[in-house]
GROMACS .gro file of C-alpha atoms in nm:
model
  496
    1MET     CA    1  11.967   9.218   7.224
    2ILE     CA    2  11.703   9.431   7.093
    3LYS     CA    3  11.931   9.603   6.842
    4GLN     CA    4  11.988   9.269   6.664
    5TYR     CA    5  11.621   9.221   6.614
    6MET     CA    6  11.539   9.585   6.522
    7SER     CA    7  11.814   9.598   6.280
    8ALA     CA    8  11.707   9.257   6.107
    9MET     CA    9  11.361   9.427   6.056
   10GLY     CA   10  11.500   9.729   5.906
   11VAL     CA   11  11.469   9.990   6.198
   12GLN     CA   12  11.732  10.236   6.230
   13GLU     CA   13  11.888  10.276   6.576
   14GLU     CA   14  11.837  10.651   6.589
   15GLN     CA   15  11.457  10.588   6.551
   16TYR     CA   16  11.437  10.414   6.884
   17GLN     CA   17  11.740  10.516   7.095
   18ASN     CA   18  11.799  10.882   7.055
   19GLY     CA   19  11.482  11.038   7.170
   20ASP     CA   20  11.368  11.169   7.519
   21PHE     CA   21  11.056  10.944   7.588
   22GLU     CA   22  11.148  10.623   7.758
   23ILE     CA   23  11.014  10.280   7.675
   24ASN     CA   24  11.024  10.024   7.953
   25THR     CA   25  10.969   9.648   7.912
   26PRO     CA   26  10.702   9.506   8.166
   27ILE     CA   27  10.946   9.201   8.198
   28ASP     CA   28  11.186   9.369   8.433
   29GLY     CA   29  11.108   9.747   8.412
   30THR     CA   30  11.431   9.832   8.231
   31VAL     CA   31  11.452  10.099   7.950
   32ILE     CA   32  11.462   9.924   7.595
   33GLY     CA   33  11.416  10.224   7.389
   34LYS     CA   34  11.396  10.620   7.374
   35ILE     CA   35  11.184  10.762   7.102
   36THR     CA   36  11.077  11.115   6.991
   37LEU     CA   37  10.713  11.189   7.005
   38ASP     CA   38  10.534  11.359   6.732
   39SER     CA   39  10.419  11.714   6.769
   40ILE     CA   40  10.056  11.827   6.663
   41ALA     CA   41  10.213  12.005   6.352
   42GLU     CA   42  10.358  11.668   6.248
   43VAL     CA   43  10.029  11.506   6.286
   44ASN     CA   44   9.882  11.751   6.041
   45THR     CA   45  10.167  11.707   5.802
   46LYS     CA   46  10.125  11.337   5.798
   47ILE     CA   47   9.752  11.359   5.747
   48GLN     CA   48   9.810  11.585   5.445
   49ASN     CA   49  10.076  11.334   5.313
   50ALA     CA   50   9.812  11.066   5.348
   51LYS     CA   51   9.559  11.257   5.161
   52THR     CA   52   9.788  11.311   4.872
   53ALA     CA   53   9.855  10.917   4.884
   54PHE     CA   54   9.495  10.853   4.865
   55GLN     CA   55   9.449  11.039   4.540
   56ALA     CA   56   9.680  10.799   4.367
   57TRP     CA   57   9.634  10.464   4.543
   58ARG     CA   58   9.255  10.478   4.491
   59THR     CA   59   9.303  10.439   4.120
   60VAL     CA   60   9.514  10.133   4.138
   61PRO     CA   61   9.331   9.816   4.064
   62ALA     CA   62   9.237   9.630   4.370
   63PRO     CA   63   9.402   9.312   4.272
   64LYS     CA   64   9.725   9.504   4.232
   65ARG     CA   65   9.672   9.667   4.574
   66GLY     CA   66   9.647   9.308   4.698
   67GLU     CA   67   9.996   9.226   4.559
   68LEU     CA   68  10.133   9.479   4.810
   69ILE     CA   69   9.979   9.306   5.099
   70ARG     CA   70  10.094   8.956   4.963
   71LEU     CA   71  10.448   9.110   4.981
   72LEU     CA   72  10.383   9.232   5.324
   73GLY     CA   73  10.287   8.882   5.419
   74GLU     CA   74  10.611   8.750   5.279
   75VAL     CA   75  10.812   9.004   5.483
   76LEU     CA   76  10.623   8.906   5.802
   77ARG     CA   77  10.694   8.542   5.742
   78GLU     CA   78  11.066   8.619   5.698
   79HIS     CA   79  11.070   8.824   6.032
   80LYS     CA   80  10.826   8.615   6.235
   81GLU     CA   81  11.077   8.526   6.500
   82ASP     CA   82  11.217   8.886   6.513
   83LEU     CA   83  10.880   9.065   6.564
   84GLY     CA   84  10.752   8.787   6.791
   85PHE     CA   85  11.043   8.848   7.017
   86LEU     CA   86  10.983   9.224   7.018
   87VAL     CA   87  10.609   9.182   7.098
   88SER     CA   88  10.710   8.974   7.401
   89LEU     CA   89  10.970   9.227   7.511
   90GLU     CA   90  10.752   9.525   7.483
   91ALA     CA   91  10.416   9.386   7.574
   92GLY     CA   92  10.529   9.110   7.822
   93LYS     CA   93  10.364   8.829   7.621
   94ILE     CA   94  10.493   8.478   7.650
   95LYS     CA   95  10.700   8.366   7.346
   96GLU     CA   96  10.413   8.151   7.197
   97GLU     CA   97  10.160   8.424   7.222
   98GLY     CA   98  10.409   8.680   7.066
   99LEU     CA   99  10.460   8.440   6.766
  100GLY     CA  100  10.092   8.369   6.749
  101GLU     CA  101  10.029   8.747   6.720
  102VAL     CA  102  10.250   8.778   6.427
  103GLN     CA  103  10.107   8.463   6.263
  104GLU     CA  104   9.760   8.638   6.294
  105MET     CA  105   9.923   8.919   6.093
  106ILE     CA  106  10.032   8.677   5.829
  107ASP     CA  107   9.691   8.521   5.820
  108ILE     CA  108   9.510   8.855   5.765
  109CYS     CA  109   9.740   8.936   5.474
  110ASP     CA  110   9.651   8.610   5.315
  111PHE     CA  111   9.283   8.689   5.374
  112ALA     CA  112   9.315   9.039   5.235
  113VAL     CA  113   9.477   8.919   4.918
  114GLY     CA  114   9.182   8.718   4.842
  115VAL     CA  115   8.949   8.994   4.938
  116SER     CA  116   9.126   9.208   4.681
  117ARG     CA  117   8.962   9.022   4.406
  118GLN     CA  118   8.624   8.990   4.588
  119LEU     CA  119   8.503   9.361   4.654
  120TYR     CA  120   8.163   9.255   4.525
  121GLY     CA  121   7.870   9.487   4.472
  122LEU     CA  122   7.515   9.388   4.367
  123THR     CA  123   7.297   9.399   4.057
  124ILE     CA  124   6.947   9.529   4.159
  125ALA     CA  125   6.633   9.481   3.951
  126SER     CA  126   6.479   9.817   3.859
  127GLU     CA  127   6.110   9.878   3.857
  128ARG     CA  128   6.168  10.112   3.554
  129PRO     CA  129   6.199   9.970   3.209
  130GLY     CA  130   6.533  10.025   3.031
  131HIS     CA  131   6.706  10.080   3.356
  132HIS     CA  132   6.987   9.899   3.527
  133MET     CA  133   7.066   9.927   3.905
  134ARG     CA  134   7.368   9.824   4.083
  135GLU     CA  135   7.551   9.878   4.399
  136THR     CA  136   7.933   9.951   4.399
  137TRP     CA  137   8.202   9.995   4.657
  138HIS     CA  138   8.482  10.269   4.646
  139PRO     CA  139   8.773  10.356   4.860
  140LEU     CA  140   8.688  10.560   5.164
  141GLY     CA  141   8.979  10.786   5.245
  142VAL     CA  142   9.250  10.816   5.507
  143ILE     CA  143   9.218  10.561   5.781
  144GLY     CA  144   9.332  10.636   6.129
  145VAL     CA  145   9.421  10.336   6.352
  146ILE     CA  146   9.459  10.373   6.734
  147SER     CA  147   9.574  10.045   6.899
  148ALA     CA  148   9.629   9.923   7.261
  149PHE     CA  149   9.922   9.755   7.425
  150ASN     CA  150   9.785   9.415   7.460
  151PHE     CA  151   9.771   9.329   7.088
  152PRO     CA  152  10.014   9.578   6.975
  153VAL     CA  153  10.065   9.454   6.607
  154ALA     CA  154   9.771   9.219   6.516
  155VAL     CA  155   9.506   9.502   6.532
  156TRP     CA  156   9.728   9.731   6.314
  157ALA     CA  157   9.743   9.434   6.061
  158TRP     CA  158   9.374   9.367   6.069
  159ASN     CA  159   9.299   9.724   5.972
  160THR     CA  160   9.594   9.789   5.742
  161ALA     CA  161   9.574   9.483   5.522
  162LEU     CA  162   9.211   9.551   5.450
  163ALA     CA  163   9.235   9.925   5.425
  164ILE     CA  164   9.521   9.906   5.177
  165VAL     CA  165   9.342   9.656   4.941
  166CYS     CA  166   9.032   9.869   4.967
  167GLY     CA  167   9.239  10.173   4.838
  168ASN     CA  168   9.322  10.359   5.152
  169PRO     CA  169   9.629  10.497   5.318
  170VAL     CA  170   9.668  10.430   5.688
  171ILE     CA  171   9.799  10.652   5.977
  172TRP     CA  172   9.873  10.444   6.289
  173LYS     CA  173   9.886  10.580   6.637
  174PRO     CA  174  10.018  10.295   6.859
  175SER     CA  175   9.994  10.272   7.231
  176GLU     CA  176  10.264  10.486   7.387
  177LYS     CA  177  10.326  10.171   7.603
  178ALA     CA  178  10.417   9.966   7.284
  179PRO     CA  179  10.552  10.205   7.010
  180LEU     CA  180  10.868  10.009   6.916
  181VAL     CA  181  10.679   9.729   6.747
  182ALA     CA  182  10.499  10.003   6.535
  183LEU     CA  183  10.844  10.112   6.415
  184ALA     CA  184  10.928   9.761   6.330
  185CYS     CA  185  10.602   9.712   6.135
  186GLN     CA  186  10.645  10.041   5.944
  187ALA     CA  187  10.998   9.928   5.840
  188MET     CA  188  10.862   9.596   5.719
  189PHE     CA  189  10.579   9.766   5.527
  190GLU     CA  190  10.852   9.974   5.362
  191LYS     CA  191  11.033   9.657   5.269
  192ALA     CA  192  10.719   9.540   5.102
  193LEU     CA  193  10.686   9.868   4.926
  194ALA     CA  194  11.034   9.843   4.782
  195LYS     CA  195  10.955   9.490   4.647
  196PHE     CA  196  10.626   9.623   4.505
  197GLY     CA  197  10.772   9.925   4.329
  198ASP     CA  198  10.514  10.172   4.194
  199ALA     CA  199  10.324  10.306   4.487
  200PRO     CA  200  10.264  10.657   4.628
  201SER     CA  201  10.467  10.765   4.925
  202HIS     CA  202  10.293  10.763   5.271
  203LEU     CA  203  10.057  10.487   5.226
  204SER     CA  204  10.136  10.375   5.580
  205GLN     CA  205  10.262  10.634   5.852
  206VAL     CA  206  10.314  10.587   6.228
  207LEU     CA  207  10.225  10.852   6.478
  208LEU     CA  208  10.421  10.840   6.813
  209GLY     CA  209  10.245  11.019   7.099
  210LYS     CA  210  10.009  11.034   7.385
  211THR     CA  211   9.650  11.144   7.417
  212ASP     CA  212   9.699  11.481   7.253
  213VAL     CA  213   9.823  11.319   6.926
  214GLY     CA  214   9.546  11.067   6.934
  215ASN     CA  215   9.290  11.351   6.977
  216ALA     CA  216   9.437  11.527   6.683
  217LEU     CA  217   9.397  11.228   6.468
  218VAL     CA  218   9.038  11.177   6.591
  219GLU     CA  219   8.922  11.528   6.560
  220SER     CA  220   9.063  11.576   6.197
  221LYS     CA  221   8.783  11.604   5.944
  222ASP     CA  222   9.042  11.457   5.686
  223ILE     CA  223   9.030  11.107   5.872
  224ALA     CA  224   8.751  10.918   5.698
  225LEU     CA  225   8.741  10.636   5.947
  226VAL     CA  226   8.887  10.607   6.297
  227SER     CA  227   8.945  10.253   6.414
  228ALA     CA  228   9.015  10.259   6.782
  229THR     CA  229   9.084   9.975   7.014
  230GLY     CA  230   9.103  10.025   7.386
  231SER     CA  231   8.890  10.073   7.697
  232THR     CA  232   8.524  10.165   7.703
  233ARG     CA  233   8.624  10.494   7.865
  234MET     CA  234   8.841  10.574   7.556
  235GLY     CA  235   8.549  10.478   7.324
  236LYS     CA  236   8.320  10.716   7.503
  237THR     CA  237   8.566  10.998   7.420
  238VAL     CA  238   8.648  10.890   7.065
  239GLY     CA  239   8.296  10.803   6.943
  240PRO     CA  240   8.121  11.146   7.009
  241LYS     CA  241   8.427  11.344   6.871
  242VAL     CA  242   8.421  11.158   6.541
  243ALA     CA  243   8.031  11.167   6.532
  244GLU     CA  244   8.037  11.530   6.579
  245ARG     CA  245   8.230  11.583   6.249
  246PHE     CA  246   8.011  11.304   6.079
  247GLY     CA  247   8.312  11.079   6.046
  248LYS     CA  248   8.295  10.695   6.053
  249CYS     CA  249   8.402  10.510   6.366
  250LEU     CA  250   8.506  10.149   6.420
  251LEU     CA  251   8.529  10.072   6.802
  252GLU     CA  252   8.673   9.764   6.965
  253LEU     CA  253   8.629   9.819   7.350
  254GLY     CA  254   8.589   9.627   7.664
  255GLY     CA  255   8.469   9.275   7.694
  256ASN     CA  256   8.354   9.123   8.032
  257ASN     CA  257   8.328   8.778   7.891
  258ALA     CA  258   8.160   8.476   8.034
  259MET     CA  259   8.138   8.090   8.025
  260ILE     CA  260   7.836   7.883   8.113
  261LEU     CA  261   7.946   7.545   8.239
  262ALA     CA  262   7.649   7.304   8.198
  263PRO     CA  263   7.605   6.977   8.378
  264THR     CA  264   7.654   6.779   8.059
  265ALA     CA  265   7.977   6.946   7.978
  266ASP     CA  266   8.302   6.749   7.922
  267LEU     CA  267   8.478   6.900   8.216
  268ASP     CA  268   8.830   6.795   8.107
  269LEU     CA  269   8.770   7.001   7.793
  270ALA     CA  270   8.611   7.286   7.991
  271LEU     CA  271   8.918   7.290   8.232
  272ARG     CA  272   9.149   7.355   7.940
  273GLY     CA  273   8.919   7.621   7.795
  274ILE     CA  274   8.894   7.803   8.137
  275LEU     CA  275   9.264   7.794   8.188
  276PHE     CA  276   9.372   7.952   7.861
  277SER     CA  277   9.091   8.196   7.837
  278ALA     CA  278   9.126   8.320   8.185
  279VAL     CA  279   9.509   8.341   8.247
  280GLY     CA  280   9.649   8.376   7.891
  281THR     CA  281   9.831   8.704   7.830
  282ALA     CA  282   9.804   8.756   8.212
  283GLY     CA  283   9.439   8.826   8.180
  284GLN     CA  284   9.505   9.126   7.948
  285ARG     CA  285   9.301   9.021   7.640
  286CYS     CA  286   8.980   9.185   7.552
  287THR     CA  287   8.837   8.826   7.498
  288THR     CA  288   8.984   8.706   7.854
  289LEU     CA  289   8.744   8.498   8.045
  290ARG     CA  290   8.633   8.700   8.350
  291ARG     CA  291   8.301   8.541   8.453
  292LEU     CA  292   8.227   8.167   8.509
  293PHE     CA  293   7.866   8.050   8.561
  294VAL     CA  294   7.878   7.693   8.678
  295HIS     CA  295   7.584   7.462   8.726
  296GLU     CA  296   7.527   7.397   9.101
  297THR     CA  297   7.575   7.010   9.040
  298VAL     CA  298   7.925   7.037   8.894
  299LYS     CA  299   8.080   7.322   9.105
  300ASP     CA  300   8.219   7.092   9.362
  301ASP     CA  301   8.391   6.886   9.091
  302ILE     CA  302   8.521   7.160   8.868
  303LEU     CA  303   8.624   7.447   9.093
  304PRO     CA  304   8.883   7.238   9.294
  305ARG     CA  305   9.028   7.130   8.953
  306VAL     CA  306   9.036   7.490   8.842
  307LYS     CA  307   9.225   7.592   9.153
  308ALA     CA  308   9.465   7.312   9.123
  309ALA     CA  309   9.535   7.387   8.767
  310TYR     CA  310   9.585   7.764   8.865
  311SER     CA  311   9.841   7.653   9.113
  312THR     CA  312  10.063   7.474   8.868
  313VAL     CA  313  10.074   7.769   8.614
  314SER     CA  314  10.427   7.892   8.587
  315ILE     CA  315  10.476   8.261   8.628
  316GLY     CA  316  10.777   8.450   8.515
  317HIS     CA  317  10.985   8.584   8.230
  318PRO     CA  318  10.783   8.543   7.910
  319LEU     CA  319  11.075   8.434   7.705
  320GLU     CA  320  11.179   8.153   7.944
  321GLY     CA  321  10.896   7.906   7.891
  322ASN     CA  322  10.655   8.037   8.144
  323LEU     CA  323  10.278   8.038   8.077
  324VAL     CA  324  10.197   8.378   8.243
  325GLY     CA  325  10.415   8.685   8.195
  326PRO     CA  326  10.375   9.022   8.375
  327LEU     CA  327  10.103   9.287   8.397
  328ILE     CA  328  10.185   9.574   8.159
  329ASP     CA  329  10.259   9.810   8.447
  330LYS     CA  330  10.226   9.933   8.807
  331ASP     CA  331   9.873  10.087   8.730
  332SER     CA  332   9.753   9.762   8.603
  333PHE     CA  333   9.856   9.590   8.915
  334GLU     CA  334   9.693   9.861   9.144
  335ASN     CA  335   9.362   9.831   8.942
  336MET     CA  336   9.370   9.460   8.998
  337GLN     CA  337   9.434   9.499   9.374
  338GLU     CA  338   9.156   9.758   9.406
  339ALA     CA  339   8.910   9.522   9.227
  340LEU     CA  340   9.004   9.232   9.456
  341GLU     CA  341   8.960   9.462   9.770
  342LYS     CA  342   8.607   9.544   9.641
  343ALA     CA  343   8.533   9.185   9.594
  344ARG     CA  344   8.634   9.112   9.951
  345SER     CA  345   8.411   9.395  10.080
  346ALA     CA  346   8.118   9.264   9.887
  347GLY     CA  347   8.159   8.919  10.034
  348GLY     CA  348   8.366   8.745   9.772
  349LYS     CA  349   8.606   8.463   9.860
  350VAL     CA  350   8.931   8.548   9.691
  351THR     CA  351   9.184   8.296   9.609
  352GLY     CA  352   9.528   8.413   9.456
  353GLY     CA  353   9.589   8.764   9.312
  354GLU     CA  354   9.917   8.830   9.502
  355ARG     CA  355  10.225   8.989   9.363
  356VAL     CA  356  10.519   8.746   9.314
  357LEU     CA  357  10.880   8.762   9.198
  358SER     CA  358  10.908   9.126   9.342
  359ASP     CA  359  11.258   9.039   9.479
  360LYS     CA  360  11.374   8.932   9.138
  361TYR     CA  361  11.185   9.199   8.937
  362PRO     CA  362  11.123   9.494   9.165
  363ASN     CA  363  11.024   9.725   8.889
  364ALA     CA  364  10.784   9.467   8.720
  365TYR     CA  365  10.458   9.339   8.820
  366TYR     CA  366  10.381   8.962   8.820
  367VAL     CA  367  10.082   8.826   8.990
  368THR     CA  368   9.916   8.493   9.060
  369PRO     CA  369   9.581   8.469   8.871
  370ALA     CA  370   9.284   8.519   9.106
  371ILE     CA  371   8.962   8.344   9.150
  372VAL     CA  372   8.676   8.514   9.323
  373GLU     CA  373   8.361   8.313   9.439
  374PHE     CA  374   8.031   8.500   9.471
  375ASP     CA  375   7.679   8.377   9.548
  376GLU     CA  376   7.550   8.609   9.277
  377GLN     CA  377   7.648   8.861   9.013
  378ASN     CA  378   7.690   9.205   9.143
  379ASP     CA  379   7.837   9.547   9.049
  380VAL     CA  380   8.197   9.438   9.119
  381VAL     CA  381   8.149   9.151   8.875
  382ARG     CA  382   7.990   9.368   8.612
  383THR     CA  383   8.288   9.599   8.609
  384GLU     CA  384   8.566   9.475   8.380
  385THR     CA  385   8.914   9.478   8.524
  386PHE     CA  386   9.197   9.429   8.277
  387ALA     CA  387   9.375   9.172   8.488
  388PRO     CA  388   9.354   8.785   8.554
  389ILE     CA  389   9.053   8.790   8.786
  390LEU     CA  390   8.803   8.512   8.728
  391TYR     CA  391   8.454   8.556   8.914
  392VAL     CA  392   8.281   8.220   8.974
  393MET     CA  393   7.900   8.194   9.046
  394THR     CA  394   7.650   7.905   9.019
  395TYR     CA  395   7.319   7.862   8.850
  396LYS     CA  396   7.024   7.631   8.863
  397LYS     CA  397   6.846   7.691   8.530
  398PHE     CA  398   7.005   7.757   8.196
  399ASP     CA  399   6.771   8.062   8.139
  400ASP     CA  400   6.918   8.206   8.457
  401ALA     CA  401   7.265   8.163   8.348
  402LEU     CA  402   7.194   8.325   8.018
  403GLU     CA  403   7.029   8.619   8.194
  404MET     CA  404   7.326   8.671   8.416
  405GLN     CA  405   7.574   8.647   8.118
  406ASN     CA  406   7.395   8.913   7.923
  407ASP     CA  407   7.337   9.138   8.236
  408VAL     CA  408   7.671   9.337   8.189
  409PRO     CA  409   7.730   9.660   7.985
  410GLN     CA  410   7.990   9.480   7.749
  411GLY     CA  411   7.908   9.226   7.486
  412LEU     CA  412   8.234   9.095   7.316
  413SER     CA  413   8.278   8.719   7.365
  414SER     CA  414   8.094   8.426   7.535
  415CYS     CA  415   8.084   8.057   7.546
  416VAL     CA  416   7.887   7.775   7.668
  417PHE     CA  417   8.035   7.418   7.741
  418THR     CA  418   7.757   7.167   7.705
  419ASN     CA  419   7.666   6.834   7.540
  420ASP     CA  420   7.305   6.925   7.536
  421LEU     CA  421   7.202   7.025   7.171
  422ARG     CA  422   6.905   7.233   7.294
  423GLU     CA  423   7.126   7.439   7.526
  424ALA     CA  424   7.389   7.492   7.255
  425GLU     CA  425   7.128   7.609   6.998
  426ILE     CA  426   6.938   7.832   7.242
  427PHE     CA  427   7.273   7.990   7.335
  428LEU     CA  428   7.336   8.077   6.973
  429SER     CA  429   6.975   8.181   6.908
  430ASP     CA  430   6.815   8.527   6.913
  431ARG     CA  431   6.729   8.475   7.271
  432GLY     CA  432   7.079   8.350   7.370
  433SER     CA  433   7.403   8.508   7.403
  434ASP     CA  434   7.396   8.898   7.323
  435CYS     CA  435   7.764   8.911   7.240
  436GLY     CA  436   7.942   8.957   6.898
  437ILE     CA  437   8.119   8.621   6.958
  438ALA     CA  438   7.951   8.311   7.091
  439ASN     CA  439   8.114   7.977   7.104
  440VAL     CA  440   8.021   7.626   7.191
  441ASN     CA  441   8.267   7.404   7.369
  442ILE     CA  442   8.558   7.640   7.312
  443GLY     CA  443   8.672   7.926   7.528
  444THR     CA  444   8.630   8.292   7.489
  445SER     CA  445   8.968   8.353   7.357
  446GLY     CA  446   9.162   8.262   7.047
  447ALA     CA  447   8.948   8.402   6.753
  448GLU     CA  448   9.034   8.323   6.382
  449ILE     CA  449   9.073   8.600   6.139
  450GLY     CA  450   8.818   8.441   5.892
  451GLY     CA  451   8.530   8.560   6.108
  452ALA     CA  452   8.452   8.922   6.195
  453PHE     CA  453   8.578   9.015   6.534
  454GLY     CA  454   8.392   9.252   6.762
  455GLY     CA  455   8.109   9.292   7.004
  456GLU     CA  456   7.787   9.471   7.089
  457LYS     CA  457   7.672   9.730   7.372
  458GLU     CA  458   7.977   9.896   7.546
  459THR     CA  459   8.213   9.691   7.331
  460GLY     CA  460   8.138   9.942   7.064
  461GLY     CA  461   7.973   9.752   6.773
  462GLY     CA  462   8.275   9.745   6.551
  463ARG     CA  463   8.381   9.446   6.342
  464GLU     CA  464   8.740   9.394   6.224
  465SER     CA  465   8.931   9.122   6.042
  466GLY     CA  466   8.726   8.859   5.846
  467SER     CA  467   8.393   8.815   5.680
  468ASP     CA  468   8.276   9.134   5.527
  469ALA     CA  469   8.464   9.367   5.759
  470TRP     CA  470   8.629   9.508   5.445
  471LYS     CA  471   8.311   9.728   5.389
  472ASN     CA  472   8.422   9.950   5.686
  473TYR     CA  473   8.695  10.078   5.468
  474MET     CA  474   8.486  10.169   5.166
  475ARG     CA  475   8.190  10.382   5.076
  476ARG     CA  476   7.878  10.240   4.930
  477GLN     CA  477   7.732  10.382   4.599
  478THR     CA  478   7.404  10.299   4.432
  479ASN     CA  479   7.407  10.340   4.058
  480THR     CA  480   7.124  10.367   3.813
  481VAL     CA  481   7.181  10.367   3.441
  482ASN     CA  482   6.902  10.452   3.190
  483TYR     CA  483   6.973  10.284   2.856
  484SER     CA  484   6.635  10.365   2.712
  485THR     CA  485   6.506  10.672   2.529
  486GLU     CA  486   6.233  10.725   2.790
  487LEU     CA  487   6.265  10.898   3.137
  488PRO     CA  488   6.011  10.708   3.362
  489LEU     CA  489   6.018  10.804   3.730
  490ALA     CA  490   6.019  10.564   4.017
  491GLN     CA  491   5.696  10.492   4.209
  492GLY     CA  492   5.506  10.560   3.882
  493ILE     CA  493   5.503  10.936   3.933
  494ASN     CA  494   5.397  11.119   3.626
  495PHE     CA  495   5.557  11.474   3.631
  496GLY     CA  496   5.390  11.584   3.306
   0.00000   0.00000   0.00000
């Protein structure tokens, strides 16, 4: 079946069937592809090719560069079902989430086309007579993108759509757990290039490999910006290496996301928000809800309803109408079980978390989403586990809930469910949530591309996708023009 979809998107069979590195689907563990990994020499060749492409592409007017991304959006619309299927097959996402991720790619293409005509600078008042100051933005250079398995195509699109309209070529190193979707995206980019016509070769390239290939990309002085999405552990390796060579880094790392459930909240609405945020993508989103702080007066009402909702969630093959698919692999399952055991040892009451469907899928890892009740937040809760584990705690005062929410190393997404205007505004204020994303009466997951996406603290501080995230892919320049016949100095200095 995979051949049908890959062929439709323009991927040649030899690209994903004739290699010696096997790709397994998390759905049932079977081999769905065999690819050839790139060598370090091939990494260097692709970097040099990208440098050559940059020399030509940076001189193309930005609105024309936007036309290429408009065409990419058209190709993605044409193949939304094909790529959505492949995302589900390779990453284990349910059908709706696979299609939703491709729609996110289409949306960022639309956004980037608009940005291509809005790469605005500034006009600045000069203190010197006969002088004009302005601020302009210029293409940055070769962009390196390192993506994770859980959003195997959207993250590439976030970066690539904006990088291309800003005048930069892109080299993409996808997760070795999800490289087939990268081959498909590259094939569709080439379809867009063919429609576009006059563009340099090697504007977009894919690197297939493991950590050594990623390190070569990160350490190259010819990569102007490394945009890396993954674990905090990965970011702690990537960040210093890029900083050592004075490169730019955009990091999207872990997120130990929380919801505060206030006594005035609409509990029916909150229940829906909890369910999607906590169990969507089998808990393998960076924005997954992992901590729930419930006011003590509503815990006895909402917690039984959450548990009842959990018990009705259908778990199974992601392309057969289920709501929760598999974990990505055995390591993910074992990490989840280790976290649950630590929770039990720390006095937590665990509901769920068991492996299911092992008789039907012995080489895949399906689990029931877990709920862990604690009296207070502890180090187990402060440690993010990339699996469907929801830690539940109570609070008395709103300020106490805020303090607990912020008392973790990560700072990606957060939310409060309340109908109290003061609580909502405090949550969004300078003394409220310390996360890059703060929502009111909506869960932690499901960000739109119009707003910049990212977080603070160990989440890395990066911002991708909407708003002014395009500035990551450009260099800022301050210009001063003297149109007078004098040469006055700033600050009134008289140099004789």
